[in-house]
Amino acid sequence: DAKTTQPPSMDCAEGRAANLPCNHSTISGNEYVYWYRQIHSQGPQYIIHGLKNNETNEMASLIITEDRKSSTLILPHATLRDTAVYYCIVRSTGTASKLTFGTGTRLQVTL
Amino acid sequence: GAVVSQHPSWVICKSGTSVKIECRSLDFQATTMFWYRQFPKQSLMLMATSNEGSKATYEQGVEKDKFLINHASLTLSTLTVTSAHPEDSSFYICSASGTSGVMTYNEQFFGPGTRLTVL
């Protein structure tokens, strides 16, 4: 699976949009971009995934560049409960496909 | 989304004993389950992948005789840490993917984790 690069940490004011970048320049054609987050001492939570089109759900939006070498996860109105480590992962589809976790981005939402 | 539970949420045991951790998919059939380990301030490391009714596939460096994985049904997988030692103290997390009716969940849904402390 392709590797990803994320900034180690980011801050965001509560109520503002949080934009979390991810570089995946070696992504291959059949690989999806997945985002998970892990709140302290809990299991990771699935957020969103996409192949090449932008995606939106009740939690977030995912913007993937046209060349698919990078993406941005957007939390439109961050709250204190969004403070977590966010992982961008590239993987092929299929129920048996593995997830390889990197170091992620630690997002701190502040008042 | 789909729900995955783990039991127990935490366990303390003496060195040399065995500990079993259960992972259940509550509202879908987990055709594939994964077991991860996470040490403090580190990321998740995949230990093994198991498909229902088959032997687990272990990642390089993970001892299959020490970490016994059973995935006997579509809703239950167990991880047994045999002859546990203090260095096995960690946060163990399972995840699952599978189907529910006509829907296929390719994304993995994670359990809340089990914190193991070996004295």
GROMACS .gro file of C-alpha atoms in nm:
model
  230
    1ASP     CA    1   0.000   0.000   0.000
    2ALA     CA    2   0.112   0.355  -0.073
    3LYS     CA    3   0.256   0.562   0.211
    4THR     CA    4   0.105   0.885   0.335
    5THR     CA    5   0.254   1.200   0.485
    6GLN     CA    6   0.066   1.414   0.737
    7PRO     CA    7   0.169   1.706   0.958
    8PRO     CA    8   0.227   1.584   1.314
    9SER     CA    9  -0.004   1.837   1.477
   10MET     CA   10  -0.254   2.114   1.407
   11ASP     CA   11  -0.462   2.354   1.611
   12CYS     CA   12  -0.810   2.477   1.529
   13ALA     CA   13  -1.047   2.716   1.706
   14GLU     CA   14  -1.384   2.577   1.801
   15GLY     CA   15  -1.650   2.658   1.544
   16ARG     CA   16  -1.399   2.705   1.263
   17ALA     CA   17  -1.330   2.462   0.982
   18ALA     CA   18  -1.044   2.219   1.036
   19ASN     CA   19  -0.855   2.133   0.718
   20LEU     CA   20  -0.626   1.833   0.753
   21PRO     CA   21  -0.389   1.769   0.462
   22CYS     CA   22  -0.244   1.439   0.347
   23ASN     CA   23   0.009   1.360   0.076
   24HIS     CA   24  -0.003   1.024  -0.100
   25SER     CA   25   0.205   1.079  -0.411
   26THR     CA   26   0.262   0.705  -0.477
   27ILE     CA   27  -0.105   0.609  -0.471
   28SER     CA   28  -0.201   0.359  -0.739
   29GLY     CA   29  -0.512   0.351  -0.952
   30ASN     CA   30  -0.710   0.101  -0.746
   31GLU     CA   31  -0.630   0.248  -0.407
   32TYR     CA   32  -0.876   0.449  -0.202
   33VAL     CA   33  -0.805   0.724   0.051
   34TYR     CA   34  -0.948   0.647   0.395
   35TRP     CA   35  -0.966   0.869   0.701
   36TYR     CA   36  -0.998   0.748   1.057
   37ARG     CA   37  -0.961   0.925   1.388
   38GLN     CA   38  -0.869   0.805   1.734
   39ILE     CA   39  -0.979   0.983   2.044
   40HIS     CA   40  -0.753   0.917   2.340
   41SER     CA   41  -0.774   0.558   2.473
   42GLN     CA   42  -1.048   0.456   2.230
   43GLY     CA   43  -1.059   0.247   1.916
   44PRO     CA   44  -1.029   0.432   1.584
   45GLN     CA   45  -1.346   0.569   1.427
   46TYR     CA   46  -1.412   0.554   1.054
   47ILE     CA   47  -1.475   0.899   0.906
   48ILE     CA   48  -1.489   0.887   0.527
   49HIS     CA   49  -1.322   0.743   0.219
   50GLY     CA   50  -1.298   0.821  -0.152
   51LEU     CA   51  -1.139   0.715  -0.478
   52LYS     CA   52  -1.119   1.026  -0.695
   53ASN     CA   53  -1.436   1.227  -0.649
   54ASN     CA   54  -1.495   1.456  -0.355
   55GLU     CA   55  -1.705   1.296  -0.084
   56THR     CA   56  -1.921   1.434   0.195
   57ASN     CA   57  -2.103   1.271   0.482
   58GLU     CA   58  -2.248   1.381   0.815
   59MET     CA   59  -1.904   1.395   0.974
   60ALA     CA   60  -1.675   1.550   0.715
   61SER     CA   61  -1.584   1.627   0.356
   62LEU     CA   62  -1.299   1.473   0.162
   63ILE     CA   63  -1.136   1.668  -0.117
   64ILE     CA   64  -0.903   1.467  -0.346
   65THR     CA   65  -0.685   1.650  -0.599
   66GLU     CA   66  -0.729   1.567  -0.964
   67ASP     CA   67  -0.394   1.385  -0.982
   68ARG     CA   68  -0.491   1.200  -0.658
   69LYS     CA   69  -0.152   1.271  -0.503
   70SER     CA   70  -0.298   1.457  -0.208
   71SER     CA   71  -0.623   1.505  -0.021
   72THR     CA   72  -0.777   1.721   0.251
   73LEU     CA   73  -1.018   1.619   0.522
   74ILE     CA   74  -1.249   1.903   0.622
   75LEU     CA   75  -1.438   1.919   0.948
   76PRO     CA   76  -1.670   2.213   0.873
   77HIS     CA   77  -1.738   2.329   1.230
   78ALA     CA   78  -1.486   2.180   1.469
   79THR     CA   79  -1.587   2.118   1.829
   80LEU     CA   80  -1.383   2.023   2.134
   81ARG     CA   81  -1.499   1.662   2.083
   82ASP     CA   82  -1.314   1.657   1.751
   83THR     CA   83  -0.980   1.670   1.934
   84ALA     CA   84  -0.812   1.345   1.826
   85VAL     CA   85  -0.539   1.189   1.614
   86TYR     CA   86  -0.647   1.176   1.250
   87TYR     CA   87  -0.508   0.908   1.023
   88CYS     CA   88  -0.501   0.925   0.643
   89ILE     CA   89  -0.459   0.576   0.497
   90VAL     CA   90  -0.435   0.453   0.142
   91ARG     CA   91  -0.557   0.102   0.074
   92SER     CA   92  -0.712  -0.109  -0.195
   93THR     CA   93  -1.078  -0.199  -0.158
   94GLY     CA   94  -1.216  -0.529  -0.032
   95THR     CA   95  -1.317  -0.651   0.310
   96ALA     CA   96  -0.986  -0.828   0.364
   97SER     CA   97  -0.769  -0.533   0.268
   98LYS     CA   98  -0.535  -0.423   0.546
   99LEU     CA   99  -0.505  -0.078   0.702
  100THR     CA  100  -0.152   0.048   0.768
  101PHE     CA  101  -0.154   0.326   1.026
  102GLY     CA  102   0.108   0.599   1.013
  103THR     CA  103   0.168   0.856   1.285
  104GLY     CA  104  -0.131   1.073   1.189
  105THR     CA  105  -0.209   1.436   1.272
  106ARG     CA  106  -0.292   1.532   1.627
  107LEU     CA  107  -0.571   1.791   1.600
  108GLN     CA  108  -0.625   2.010   1.904
  109VAL     CA  109  -0.948   2.209   1.902
  110THR     CA  110  -0.940   2.503   2.139
  111LEU     CA  111  -1.193   2.752   2.275
  112GLY     CA  112  -2.235   0.249   1.087
  113ALA     CA  113  -2.162  -0.103   1.205
  114VAL     CA  114  -2.087  -0.172   1.572
  115VAL     CA  115  -1.801  -0.378   1.712
  116SER     CA  116  -1.765  -0.460   2.080
  117GLN     CA  117  -1.474  -0.594   2.283
  118HIS     CA  118  -1.461  -0.768   2.616
  119PRO     CA  119  -1.311  -0.706   2.861
  120SER     CA  120  -1.234  -0.335   2.833
  121TRP     CA  121  -0.941  -0.380   3.068
  122VAL     CA  122  -0.767  -0.671   3.237
  123ILE     CA  123  -0.484  -0.710   3.485
  124CYS     CA  124  -0.313  -1.047   3.511
  125LYS     CA  125  -0.006  -1.208   3.661
  126SER     CA  126   0.297  -1.292   3.454
  127GLY     CA  127   0.274  -1.640   3.305
  128THR     CA  128  -0.104  -1.656   3.282
  129SER     CA  129  -0.315  -1.652   2.965
  130VAL     CA  130  -0.571  -1.387   2.879
  131LYS     CA  131  -0.856  -1.413   2.629
  132ILE     CA  132  -1.003  -1.106   2.459
  133GLU     CA  133  -1.332  -1.126   2.267
  134CYS     CA  134  -1.431  -0.918   1.966
  135ARG     CA  135  -1.791  -0.921   1.843
  136SER     CA  136  -1.967  -0.764   1.547
  137LEU     CA  137  -2.312  -0.671   1.677
  138ASP     CA  138  -2.513  -0.587   1.367
  139PHE     CA  139  -2.328  -0.730   1.070
  140GLN     CA  140  -2.148  -1.044   0.962
  141ALA     CA  141  -1.774  -1.001   1.000
  142THR     CA  142  -1.616  -1.202   0.724
  143THR     CA  143  -1.277  -1.055   0.812
  144MET     CA  144  -1.149  -0.946   1.150
  145PHE     CA  145  -0.821  -0.777   1.234
  146TRP     CA  146  -0.624  -0.752   1.557
  147TYR     CA  147  -0.401  -0.455   1.638
  148ARG     CA  148  -0.172  -0.363   1.924
  149GLN     CA  149  -0.092  -0.010   2.034
  150PHE     CA  150   0.182   0.086   2.280
  151PRO     CA  151   0.168   0.423   2.461
  152LYS     CA  152   0.222   0.724   2.235
  153GLN     CA  153   0.258   0.499   1.930
  154SER     CA  154   0.038   0.418   1.634
  155LEU     CA  155  -0.162   0.101   1.580
  156MET     CA  156   0.032  -0.202   1.459
  157LEU     CA  157  -0.152  -0.479   1.278
  158MET     CA  158  -0.090  -0.818   1.440
  159ALA     CA  159  -0.302  -1.052   1.230
  160THR     CA  160  -0.591  -1.088   0.989
  161SER     CA  161  -0.849  -1.361   1.023
  162ASN     CA  162  -1.124  -1.479   0.793
  163GLU     CA  163  -1.417  -1.673   0.935
  164GLY     CA  164  -1.343  -2.043   0.940
  165SER     CA  165  -0.980  -2.004   0.833
  166LYS     CA  166  -0.648  -1.980   1.010
  167ALA     CA  167  -0.527  -1.632   1.087
  168THR     CA  168  -0.253  -1.465   0.885
  169TYR     CA  169   0.005  -1.310   1.114
  170GLU     CA  170   0.222  -1.007   1.039
  171GLN     CA  171   0.596  -1.046   1.037
  172GLY     CA  172   0.740  -1.055   1.387
  173VAL     CA  173   0.416  -1.159   1.559
  174GLU     CA  174   0.440  -1.500   1.728
  175LYS     CA  175   0.140  -1.708   1.629
  176ASP     CA  176   0.192  -1.953   1.915
  177LYS     CA  177   0.184  -1.669   2.166
  178PHE     CA  178  -0.110  -1.477   2.020
  179LEU     CA  179  -0.376  -1.735   1.939
  180ILE     CA  180  -0.656  -1.610   1.719
  181ASN     CA  181  -0.985  -1.790   1.662
  182HIS     CA  182  -1.255  -1.670   1.424
  183ALA     CA  183  -1.506  -1.953   1.448
  184SER     CA  184  -1.820  -1.757   1.363
  185LEU     CA  185  -1.922  -1.455   1.158
  186THR     CA  186  -1.974  -1.248   1.471
  187LEU     CA  187  -1.696  -1.352   1.706
  188SER     CA  188  -1.318  -1.355   1.707
  189THR     CA  189  -1.096  -1.416   2.008
  190LEU     CA  190  -0.735  -1.328   2.081
  191THR     CA  191  -0.560  -1.527   2.351
  192VAL     CA  192  -0.232  -1.396   2.485
  193THR     CA  193  -0.059  -1.706   2.617
  194SER     CA  194   0.196  -1.697   2.899
  195ALA     CA  195   0.169  -1.321   2.919
  196HIS     CA  196   0.467  -1.115   3.036
  197PRO     CA  197   0.498  -0.748   3.130
  198GLU     CA  198   0.622  -0.659   2.780
  199ASP     CA  199   0.285  -0.780   2.644
  200SER     CA  200   0.112  -0.499   2.833
  201SER     CA  201  -0.056  -0.292   2.566
  202PHE     CA  202  -0.384  -0.169   2.419
  203TYR     CA  203  -0.533  -0.442   2.199
  204ILE     CA  204  -0.790  -0.336   1.941
  205CYS     CA  205  -0.993  -0.543   1.698
  206SER     CA  206  -1.170  -0.435   1.382
  207ALA     CA  207  -1.408  -0.602   1.143
  208SER     CA  208  -1.541  -0.570   0.792
  209GLY     CA  209  -1.810  -0.772   0.621
  210THR     CA  210  -2.173  -0.765   0.516
  211SER     CA  211  -2.517  -0.685   0.645
  212GLY     CA  212  -2.790  -0.797   0.414
  213VAL     CA  213  -2.711  -0.655   0.072
  214MET     CA  214  -2.465  -0.399   0.208
  215THR     CA  215  -2.092  -0.469   0.206
  216TYR     CA  216  -1.872  -0.286   0.456
  217ASN     CA  217  -1.524  -0.259   0.303
  218GLU     CA  218  -1.420  -0.008   0.567
  219GLN     CA  219  -1.308  -0.154   0.897
  220PHE     CA  220  -1.509  -0.079   1.209
  221PHE     CA  221  -1.312  -0.084   1.531
  222GLY     CA  222  -1.389  -0.207   1.877
  223PRO     CA  223  -1.326   0.016   2.182
  224GLY     CA  224  -1.006  -0.169   2.271
  225THR     CA  225  -0.882  -0.377   2.564
  226ARG     CA  226  -0.609  -0.252   2.792
  227LEU     CA  227  -0.395  -0.539   2.915
  228THR     CA  228  -0.161  -0.495   3.210
  229VAL     CA  229   0.066  -0.784   3.301
  230LEU     CA  230   0.221  -0.765   3.646
   0.00000   0.00000   0.00000
